[in-house]
Short mmCIF file of C-alpha atoms and ligand atoms in Angstrom, two decimals:
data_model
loop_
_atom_site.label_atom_id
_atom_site.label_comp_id
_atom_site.label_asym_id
_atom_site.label_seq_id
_atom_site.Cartn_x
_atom_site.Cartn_y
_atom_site.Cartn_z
CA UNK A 1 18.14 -27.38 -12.33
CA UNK A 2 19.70 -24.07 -11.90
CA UNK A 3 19.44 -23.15 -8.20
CA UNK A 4 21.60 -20.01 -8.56
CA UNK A 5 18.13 -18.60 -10.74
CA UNK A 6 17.02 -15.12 -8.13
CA UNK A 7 14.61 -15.48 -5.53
CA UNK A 8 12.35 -12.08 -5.60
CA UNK A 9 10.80 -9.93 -2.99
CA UNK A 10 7.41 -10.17 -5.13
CA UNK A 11 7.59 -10.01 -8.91
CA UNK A 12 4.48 -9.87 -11.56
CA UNK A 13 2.32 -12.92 -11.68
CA UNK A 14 0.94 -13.59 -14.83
CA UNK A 15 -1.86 -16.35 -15.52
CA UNK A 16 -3.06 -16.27 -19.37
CA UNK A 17 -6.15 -14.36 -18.62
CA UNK A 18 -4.37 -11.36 -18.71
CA UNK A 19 -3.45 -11.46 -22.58
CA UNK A 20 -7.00 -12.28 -23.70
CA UNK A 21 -8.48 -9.08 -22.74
CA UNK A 22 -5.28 -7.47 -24.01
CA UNK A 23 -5.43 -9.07 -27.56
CA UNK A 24 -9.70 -8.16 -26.99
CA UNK A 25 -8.44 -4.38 -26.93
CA UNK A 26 -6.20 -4.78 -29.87
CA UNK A 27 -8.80 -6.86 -31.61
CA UNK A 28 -11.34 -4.03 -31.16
CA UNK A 29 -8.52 -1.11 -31.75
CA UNK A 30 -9.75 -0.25 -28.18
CA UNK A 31 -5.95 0.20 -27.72
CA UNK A 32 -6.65 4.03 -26.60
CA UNK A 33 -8.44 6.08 -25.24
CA UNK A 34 -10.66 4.63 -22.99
CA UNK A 35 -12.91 1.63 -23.50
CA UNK A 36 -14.65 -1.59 -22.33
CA UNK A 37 -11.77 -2.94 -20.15
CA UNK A 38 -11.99 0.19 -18.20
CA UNK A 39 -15.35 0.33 -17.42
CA UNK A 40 -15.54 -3.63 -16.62
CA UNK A 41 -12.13 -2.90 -14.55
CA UNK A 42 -14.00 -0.48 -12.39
CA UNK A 43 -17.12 -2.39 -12.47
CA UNK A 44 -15.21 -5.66 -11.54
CA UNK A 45 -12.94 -3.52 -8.55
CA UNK A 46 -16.34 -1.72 -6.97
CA UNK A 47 -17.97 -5.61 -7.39
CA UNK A 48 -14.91 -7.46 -5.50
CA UNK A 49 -14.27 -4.89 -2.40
CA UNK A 50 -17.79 -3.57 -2.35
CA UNK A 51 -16.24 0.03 -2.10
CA UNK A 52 -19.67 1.33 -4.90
CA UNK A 53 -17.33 3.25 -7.02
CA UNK A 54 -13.83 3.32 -8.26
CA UNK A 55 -11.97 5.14 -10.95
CA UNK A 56 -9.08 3.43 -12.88
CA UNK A 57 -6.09 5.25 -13.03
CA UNK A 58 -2.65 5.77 -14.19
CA UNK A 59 -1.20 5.21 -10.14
CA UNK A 60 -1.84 4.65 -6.78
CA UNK A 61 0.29 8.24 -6.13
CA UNK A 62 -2.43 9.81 -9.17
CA UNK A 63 -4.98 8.23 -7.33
CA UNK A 64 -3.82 9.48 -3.44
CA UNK A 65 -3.22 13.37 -5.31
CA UNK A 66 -6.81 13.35 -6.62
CA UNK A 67 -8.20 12.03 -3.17
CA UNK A 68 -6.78 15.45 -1.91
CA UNK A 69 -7.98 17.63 -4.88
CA UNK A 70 -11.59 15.77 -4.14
CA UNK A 71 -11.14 16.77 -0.37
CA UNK A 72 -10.30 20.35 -1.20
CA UNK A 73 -6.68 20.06 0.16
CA UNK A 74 -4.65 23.41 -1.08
CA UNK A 75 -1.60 25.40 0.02
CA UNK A 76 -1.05 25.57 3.68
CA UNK A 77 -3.23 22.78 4.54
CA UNK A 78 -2.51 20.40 6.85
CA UNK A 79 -2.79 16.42 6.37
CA UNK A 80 -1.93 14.03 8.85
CA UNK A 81 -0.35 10.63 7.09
CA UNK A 82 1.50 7.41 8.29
CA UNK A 83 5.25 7.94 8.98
CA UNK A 84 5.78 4.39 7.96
CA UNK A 85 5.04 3.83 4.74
CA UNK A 86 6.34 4.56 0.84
CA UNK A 87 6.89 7.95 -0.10
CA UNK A 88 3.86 7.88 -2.72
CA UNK A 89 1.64 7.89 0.60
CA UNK A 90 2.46 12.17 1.38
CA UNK A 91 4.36 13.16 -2.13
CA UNK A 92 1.01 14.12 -3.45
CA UNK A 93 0.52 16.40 -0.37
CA UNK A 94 3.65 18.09 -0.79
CA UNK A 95 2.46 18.26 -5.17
CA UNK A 96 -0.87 20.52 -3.62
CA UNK A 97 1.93 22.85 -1.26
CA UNK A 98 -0.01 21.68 1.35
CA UNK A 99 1.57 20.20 4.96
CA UNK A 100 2.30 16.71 6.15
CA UNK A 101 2.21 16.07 9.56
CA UNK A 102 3.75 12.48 10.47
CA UNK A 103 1.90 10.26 12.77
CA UNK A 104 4.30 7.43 14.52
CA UNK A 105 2.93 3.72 14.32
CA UNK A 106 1.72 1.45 17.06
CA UNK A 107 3.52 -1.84 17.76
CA UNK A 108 0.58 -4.04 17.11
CA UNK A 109 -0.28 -3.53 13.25
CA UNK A 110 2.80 -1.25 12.58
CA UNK A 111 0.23 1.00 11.53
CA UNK A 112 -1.00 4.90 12.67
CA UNK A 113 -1.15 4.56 16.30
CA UNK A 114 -4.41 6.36 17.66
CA UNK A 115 -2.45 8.10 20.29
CA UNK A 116 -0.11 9.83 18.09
CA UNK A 117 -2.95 10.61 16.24
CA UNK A 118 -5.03 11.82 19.20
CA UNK A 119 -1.89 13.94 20.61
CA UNK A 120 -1.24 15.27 16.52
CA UNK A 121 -5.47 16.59 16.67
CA UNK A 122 -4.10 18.50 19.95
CA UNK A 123 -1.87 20.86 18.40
CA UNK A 124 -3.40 20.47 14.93
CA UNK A 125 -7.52 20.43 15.60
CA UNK A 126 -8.44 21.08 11.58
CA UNK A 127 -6.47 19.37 9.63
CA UNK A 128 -7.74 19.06 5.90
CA UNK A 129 -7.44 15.11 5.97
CA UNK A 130 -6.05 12.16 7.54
CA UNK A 131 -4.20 9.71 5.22
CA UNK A 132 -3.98 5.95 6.65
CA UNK A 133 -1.85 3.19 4.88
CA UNK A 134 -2.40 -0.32 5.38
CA UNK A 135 1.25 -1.64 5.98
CA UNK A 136 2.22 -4.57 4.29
CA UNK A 137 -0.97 -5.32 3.96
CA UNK A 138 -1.97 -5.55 7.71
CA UNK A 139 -4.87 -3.63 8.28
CA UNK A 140 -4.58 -0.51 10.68
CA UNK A 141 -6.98 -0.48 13.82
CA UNK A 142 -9.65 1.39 11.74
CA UNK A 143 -12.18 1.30 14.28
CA UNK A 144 -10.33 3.94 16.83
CA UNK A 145 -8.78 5.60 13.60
CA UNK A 146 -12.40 6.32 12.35
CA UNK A 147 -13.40 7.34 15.73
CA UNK A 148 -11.21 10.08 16.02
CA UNK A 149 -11.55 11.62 12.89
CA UNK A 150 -15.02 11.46 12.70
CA UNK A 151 -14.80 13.06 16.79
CA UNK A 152 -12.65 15.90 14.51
CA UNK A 153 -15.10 15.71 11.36
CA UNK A 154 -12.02 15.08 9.53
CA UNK A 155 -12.13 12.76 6.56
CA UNK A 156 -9.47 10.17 5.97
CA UNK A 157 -8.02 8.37 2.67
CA UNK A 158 -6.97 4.62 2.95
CA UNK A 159 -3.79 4.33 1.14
CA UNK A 160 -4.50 0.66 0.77
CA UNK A 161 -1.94 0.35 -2.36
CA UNK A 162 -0.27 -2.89 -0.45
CA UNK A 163 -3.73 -4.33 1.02
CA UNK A 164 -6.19 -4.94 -1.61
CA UNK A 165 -7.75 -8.27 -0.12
CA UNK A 166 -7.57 -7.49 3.03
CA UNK A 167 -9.98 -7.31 5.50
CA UNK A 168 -11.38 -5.39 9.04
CA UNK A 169 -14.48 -6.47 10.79
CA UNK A 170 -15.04 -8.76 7.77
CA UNK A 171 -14.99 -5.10 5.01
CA UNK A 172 -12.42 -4.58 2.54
CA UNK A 173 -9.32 -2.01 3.55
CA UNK A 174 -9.86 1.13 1.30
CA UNK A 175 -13.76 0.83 1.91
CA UNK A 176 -13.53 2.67 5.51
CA UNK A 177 -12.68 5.96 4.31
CA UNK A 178 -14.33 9.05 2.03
CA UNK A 179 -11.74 7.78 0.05
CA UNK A 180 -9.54 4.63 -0.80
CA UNK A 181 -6.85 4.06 -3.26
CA UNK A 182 -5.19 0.91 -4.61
CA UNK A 183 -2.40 0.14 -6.74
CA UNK A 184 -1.32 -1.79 -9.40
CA UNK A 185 2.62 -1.36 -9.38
CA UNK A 186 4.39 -4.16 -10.65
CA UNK A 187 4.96 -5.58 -7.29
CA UNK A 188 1.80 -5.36 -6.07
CA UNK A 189 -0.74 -8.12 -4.92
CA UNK A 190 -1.69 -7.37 -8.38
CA UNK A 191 -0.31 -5.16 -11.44
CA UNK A 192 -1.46 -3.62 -14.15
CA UNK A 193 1.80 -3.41 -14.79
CA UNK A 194 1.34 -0.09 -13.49
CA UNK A 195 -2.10 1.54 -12.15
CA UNK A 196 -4.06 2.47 -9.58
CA UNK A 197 -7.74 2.76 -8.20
CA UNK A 198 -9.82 5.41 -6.40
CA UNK A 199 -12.69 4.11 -4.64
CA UNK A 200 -15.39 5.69 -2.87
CA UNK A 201 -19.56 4.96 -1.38
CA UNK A 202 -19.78 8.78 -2.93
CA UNK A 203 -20.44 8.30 -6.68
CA UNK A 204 -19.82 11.89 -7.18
CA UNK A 205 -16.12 12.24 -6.26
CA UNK A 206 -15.38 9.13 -7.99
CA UNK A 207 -17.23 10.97 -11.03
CA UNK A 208 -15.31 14.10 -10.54
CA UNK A 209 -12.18 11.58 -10.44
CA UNK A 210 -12.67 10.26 -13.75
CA UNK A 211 -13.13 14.77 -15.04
CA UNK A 212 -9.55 15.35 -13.26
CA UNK A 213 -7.88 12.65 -14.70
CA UNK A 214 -9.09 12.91 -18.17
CA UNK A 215 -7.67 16.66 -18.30
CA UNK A 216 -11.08 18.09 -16.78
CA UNK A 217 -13.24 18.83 -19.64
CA UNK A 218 -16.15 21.21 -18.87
CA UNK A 219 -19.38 19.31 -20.52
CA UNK A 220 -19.52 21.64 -23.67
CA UNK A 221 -18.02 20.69 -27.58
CA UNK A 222 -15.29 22.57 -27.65
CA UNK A 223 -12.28 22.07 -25.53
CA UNK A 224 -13.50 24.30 -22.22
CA UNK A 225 -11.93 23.92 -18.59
CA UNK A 226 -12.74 26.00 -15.75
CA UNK A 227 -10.71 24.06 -13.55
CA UNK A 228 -7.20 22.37 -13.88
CA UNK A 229 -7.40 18.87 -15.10
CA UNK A 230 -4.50 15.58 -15.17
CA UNK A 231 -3.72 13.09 -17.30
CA UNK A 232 -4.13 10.38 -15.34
CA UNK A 233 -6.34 8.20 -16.29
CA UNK A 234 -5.53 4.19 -17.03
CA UNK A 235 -5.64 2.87 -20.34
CA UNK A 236 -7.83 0.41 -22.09
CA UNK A 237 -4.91 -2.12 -22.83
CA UNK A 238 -3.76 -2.01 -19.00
CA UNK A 239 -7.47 -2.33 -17.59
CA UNK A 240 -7.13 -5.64 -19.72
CA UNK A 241 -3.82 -6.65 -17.60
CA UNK A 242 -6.59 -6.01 -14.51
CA UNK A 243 -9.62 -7.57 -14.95
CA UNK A 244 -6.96 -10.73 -16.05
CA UNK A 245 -5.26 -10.16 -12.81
CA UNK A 246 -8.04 -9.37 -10.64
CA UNK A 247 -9.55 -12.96 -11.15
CA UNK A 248 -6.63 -14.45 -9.85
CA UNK A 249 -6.72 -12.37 -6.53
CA UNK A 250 -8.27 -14.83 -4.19
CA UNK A 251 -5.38 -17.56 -5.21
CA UNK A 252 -2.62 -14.69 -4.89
CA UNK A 253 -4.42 -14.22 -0.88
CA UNK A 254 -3.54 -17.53 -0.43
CA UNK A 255 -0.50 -18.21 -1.74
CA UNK A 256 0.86 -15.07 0.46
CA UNK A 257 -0.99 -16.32 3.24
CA UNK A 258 1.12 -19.61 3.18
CA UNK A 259 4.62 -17.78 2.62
CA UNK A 260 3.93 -15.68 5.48
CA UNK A 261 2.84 -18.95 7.83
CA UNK A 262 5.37 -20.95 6.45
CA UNK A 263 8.22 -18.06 7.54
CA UNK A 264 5.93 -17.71 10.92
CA UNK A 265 6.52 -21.46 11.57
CA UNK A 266 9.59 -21.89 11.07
CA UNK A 267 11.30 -19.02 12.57
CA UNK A 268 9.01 -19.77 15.65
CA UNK A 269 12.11 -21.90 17.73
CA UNK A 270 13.91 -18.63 17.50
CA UNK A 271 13.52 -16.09 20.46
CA UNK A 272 15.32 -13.76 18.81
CA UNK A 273 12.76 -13.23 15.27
CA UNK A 274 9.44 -12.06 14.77
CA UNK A 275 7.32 -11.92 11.63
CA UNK A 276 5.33 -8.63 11.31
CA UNK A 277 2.05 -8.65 12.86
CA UNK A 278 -1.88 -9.15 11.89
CA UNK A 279 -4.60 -7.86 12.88
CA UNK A 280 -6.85 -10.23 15.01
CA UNK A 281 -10.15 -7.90 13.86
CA UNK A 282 -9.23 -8.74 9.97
CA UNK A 283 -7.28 -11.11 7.64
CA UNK A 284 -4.42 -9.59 6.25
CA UNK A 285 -3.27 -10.15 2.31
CA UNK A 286 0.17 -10.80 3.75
CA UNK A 287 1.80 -8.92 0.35
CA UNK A 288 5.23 -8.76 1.77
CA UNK A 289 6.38 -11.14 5.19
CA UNK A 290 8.44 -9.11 7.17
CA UNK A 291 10.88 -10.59 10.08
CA UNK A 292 12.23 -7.84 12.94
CA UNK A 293 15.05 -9.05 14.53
CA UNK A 294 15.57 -8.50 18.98
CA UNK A 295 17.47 -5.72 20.16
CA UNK A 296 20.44 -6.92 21.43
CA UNK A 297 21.09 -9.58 18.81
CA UNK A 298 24.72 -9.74 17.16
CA UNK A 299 22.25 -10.30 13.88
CA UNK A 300 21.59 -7.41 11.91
CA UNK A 301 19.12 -6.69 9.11
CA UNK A 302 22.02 -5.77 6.97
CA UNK A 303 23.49 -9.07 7.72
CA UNK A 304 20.02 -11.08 6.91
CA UNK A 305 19.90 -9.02 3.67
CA UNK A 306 23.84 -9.32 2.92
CA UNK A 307 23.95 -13.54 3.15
CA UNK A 308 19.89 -13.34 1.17
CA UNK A 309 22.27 -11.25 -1.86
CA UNK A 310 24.93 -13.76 -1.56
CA UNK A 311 22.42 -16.63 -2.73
CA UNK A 312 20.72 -14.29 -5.14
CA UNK A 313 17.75 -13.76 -3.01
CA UNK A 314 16.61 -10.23 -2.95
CA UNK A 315 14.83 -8.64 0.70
CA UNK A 316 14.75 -5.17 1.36
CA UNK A 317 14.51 -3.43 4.39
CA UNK A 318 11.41 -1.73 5.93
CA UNK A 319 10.15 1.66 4.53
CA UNK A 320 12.31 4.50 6.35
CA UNK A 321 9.69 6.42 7.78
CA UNK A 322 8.77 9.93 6.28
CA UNK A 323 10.02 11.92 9.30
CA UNK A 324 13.39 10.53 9.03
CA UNK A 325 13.45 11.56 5.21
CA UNK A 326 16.07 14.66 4.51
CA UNK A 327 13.42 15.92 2.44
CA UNK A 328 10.73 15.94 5.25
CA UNK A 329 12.70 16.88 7.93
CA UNK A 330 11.08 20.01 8.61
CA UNK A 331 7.51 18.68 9.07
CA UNK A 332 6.38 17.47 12.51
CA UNK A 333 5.82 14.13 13.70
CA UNK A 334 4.13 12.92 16.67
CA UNK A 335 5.31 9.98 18.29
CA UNK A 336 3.79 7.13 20.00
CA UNK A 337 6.76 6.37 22.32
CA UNK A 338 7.46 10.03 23.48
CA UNK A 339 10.60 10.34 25.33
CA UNK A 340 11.93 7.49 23.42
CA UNK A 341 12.82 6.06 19.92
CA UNK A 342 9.69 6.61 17.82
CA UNK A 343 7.90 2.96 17.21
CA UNK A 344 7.79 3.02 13.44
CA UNK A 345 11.79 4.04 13.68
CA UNK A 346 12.32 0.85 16.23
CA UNK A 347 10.82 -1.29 13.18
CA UNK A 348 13.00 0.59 10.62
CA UNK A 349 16.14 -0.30 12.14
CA UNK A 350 15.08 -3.81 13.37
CA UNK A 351 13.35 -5.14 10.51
CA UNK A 352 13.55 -6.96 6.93
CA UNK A 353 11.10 -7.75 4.09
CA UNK A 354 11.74 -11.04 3.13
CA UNK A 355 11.03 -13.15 -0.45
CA UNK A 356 7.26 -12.94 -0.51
CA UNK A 357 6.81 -13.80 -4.41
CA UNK A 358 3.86 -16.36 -5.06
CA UNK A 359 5.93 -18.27 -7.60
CA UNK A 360 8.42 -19.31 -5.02
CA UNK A 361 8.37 -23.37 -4.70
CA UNK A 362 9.05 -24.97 -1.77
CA UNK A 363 12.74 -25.56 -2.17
CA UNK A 364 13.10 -21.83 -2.81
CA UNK A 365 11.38 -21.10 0.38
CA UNK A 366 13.39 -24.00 2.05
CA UNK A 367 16.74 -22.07 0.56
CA UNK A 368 15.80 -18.33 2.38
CA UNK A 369 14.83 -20.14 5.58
CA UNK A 370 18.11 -22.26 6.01
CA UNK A 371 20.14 -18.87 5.39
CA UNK A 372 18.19 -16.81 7.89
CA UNK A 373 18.50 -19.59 10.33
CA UNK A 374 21.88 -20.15 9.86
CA UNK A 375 22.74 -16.79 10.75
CA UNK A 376 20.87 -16.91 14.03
CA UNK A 377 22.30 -20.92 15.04
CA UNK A 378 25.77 -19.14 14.47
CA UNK A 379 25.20 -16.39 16.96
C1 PLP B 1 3.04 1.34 -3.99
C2 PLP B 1 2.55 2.31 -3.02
C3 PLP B 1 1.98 3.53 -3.40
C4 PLP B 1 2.06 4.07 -4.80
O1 PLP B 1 1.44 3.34 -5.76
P1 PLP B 1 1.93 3.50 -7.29
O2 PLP B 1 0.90 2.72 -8.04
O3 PLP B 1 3.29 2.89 -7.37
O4 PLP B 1 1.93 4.94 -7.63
C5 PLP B 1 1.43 4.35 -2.42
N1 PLP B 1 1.43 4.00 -1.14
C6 PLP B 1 2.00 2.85 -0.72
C7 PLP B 1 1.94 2.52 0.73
C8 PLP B 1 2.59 1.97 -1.62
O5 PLP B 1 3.17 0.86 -1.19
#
């Protein structure tokens, strides 16, 4: 056995399904445009996370830019969005020349605190949306979230592209909001390979999803537009990689579920570790298990990632948050900690995402664990 093969953060997961609707699309020539594995990809989404409607499309960043082209976002808008997250989450705001505002985390979920968000609605009282990511899959305390925003009449988008599976008061994350979006990036819960989802209870902005992606073709015989379209729509051939995938979801859940408890357990003798939180309202789909180390330690995340690269293991650290980005610097952010560092920037600096891929065996999980834990017994 070679045990010098890598270890991955969370690689593509392939079962066999997969290729049968794939060779069904070639078998059909349903290899463009559009076709049957779309519509029983959207069919099969809106069934599984009860969200009525979805749209399959080309991204999760296509699907977060059309959210704000269905909520009327334009230039000089504002949108308030997570600070900790991917850049994909407020890209698409900056694509529509509107303006992100950065709301700071909480230290429970990692996820938009309410009181940033509450002190952001202060100086900012109409902002065009909100945009709430699901961290790693944890989901965000949607209950206050909603509360506020609704207080505002504000709607919100559920950038749930990490936390399809997961749960809040017992309802799929990306069902809360107007709007939710999914995707299907290679290292994903699921892939497509690459893709994404828009979801939505209002079957008319997922309809006027599916116009805007398809290049937004006015109903007539010749080519008309009165409005700008995209070309972002998912193919046929793809939508066959998802309906494969998407029946292997429930068994991905738990297979992430027992890296992250396995990590939990047996980091748990070690004062100085902590795996990222869940939420005690929902179950989270634990996509990537993330370990923040003490302040004060003489570990470091860059150490935990160096000795993981040494054994060709790959981690990476926590999303830097948006308002630490050069590129974002002049937008404002509103902290949860004022006065002090900014939550979601404690968790940047303290924190790693370790292996979380489904294939991992046992003795691959045994191999991260003895490293990490070596570095800590040494200290
Ligand atoms: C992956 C990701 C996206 C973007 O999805 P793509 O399908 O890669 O475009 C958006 N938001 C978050 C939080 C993500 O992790």
């Amino acid at each position: 056995m070679n045990d010098r093969k890598r270890i991955y953060l969370s690689s593509p997961t392939m079962h066999g399904d997969e290729q049968q609707f794939v060779a069904e699309a070639f078998n059909t020539n349903w290899v463009a445009p559009l076709g049957p594995n779309v519509n029983h990809f959207e069919e099969e989404m809106a069934a599984y996370t009860k969200c009525g409607y979805a749209a399959a499309l080309s991204a999760g960043t296509a699907a977060i830019h059309l959210g704000l082209k269905l909520l009327g976002v334009e230039q000089g808008d504002i949108v308030f969005v997570s600070s900790l997250t991917f850049s994909a989450s407020c890209n698409p705001i900056i694509y529509e020349k509107a303006e992100p505002v950065f709301i700071d985390s909480e230290p429970d979920t990692w996820n938009m605190s309410p009181y940033a968000l509450e002190k952001a609605f202060e100086k900012y009282p109409t902002p065009k949306a909100v945009i709430v990511v699901h961290l790693y899959g944890t989901p965000a305390k949607m209950d206050e979230i909603l509360q506020i925003c609704q207080r505002h009449h504000v709607p919100v988008i559920e950038d749930a592209a990490e936390s399809l599976g997961s749960t809040y008061d017992g309802k799929y994350t990306g069902t809360f909001g107007q709007i939710g979006i999914y995707s299907f990036n290679g290292n994903k819960i699921i892939t497509t390979s690459g893709g994404g989802m828009l979801v939505s209870n209002e079957e008319a902005l997922v309809q006027e999803a599916r116009v805007l992606s398809t290049q937004a073709r006015d109903p007539a015989r010749h080519y008309q537009h009165s409005k700008i379209g995209y070309n972002y729509r998912m193919s046929n051939v793809l939508a066959g990689i998802g309906r494969g995938q998407l029946m292997h979801l429930d068994e991905h859940l738990r297979l992430k579920k027992a890296i992250y408890t396995r990590y939990k357990e047996a980091f748990a003798d070690i004062d100085e570790i902590a795996m990222n939180p869940l939420n005690p309202r929902g179950e989270a789909n634990n996509w990537l298990s993330c370990m923040t180390i003490k302040e004060g330690s003489c570990v470091t995340p860059d150490l935990v990632m160096d000795a993981l690269e040494a054994e060709n293991i790959e981690s990476r650290p926590i999303w830097k948050p948006m308002h630490l980005q050069p590129i974002f610097s002049e937008y404002d952010f509103f902290s949860h900690n004022e006065g002090k560092v900014s939550v979601s920037e404690d968790i940047f600096v303290r924190g790693v995402c370790l292996p979380s891929d489904i294939k991992n065996t046992e003795a691959d999980m045994e191999k991260v664990i003895c490293i990490v834990r070596r570095l800590f017994e040494g200290s």
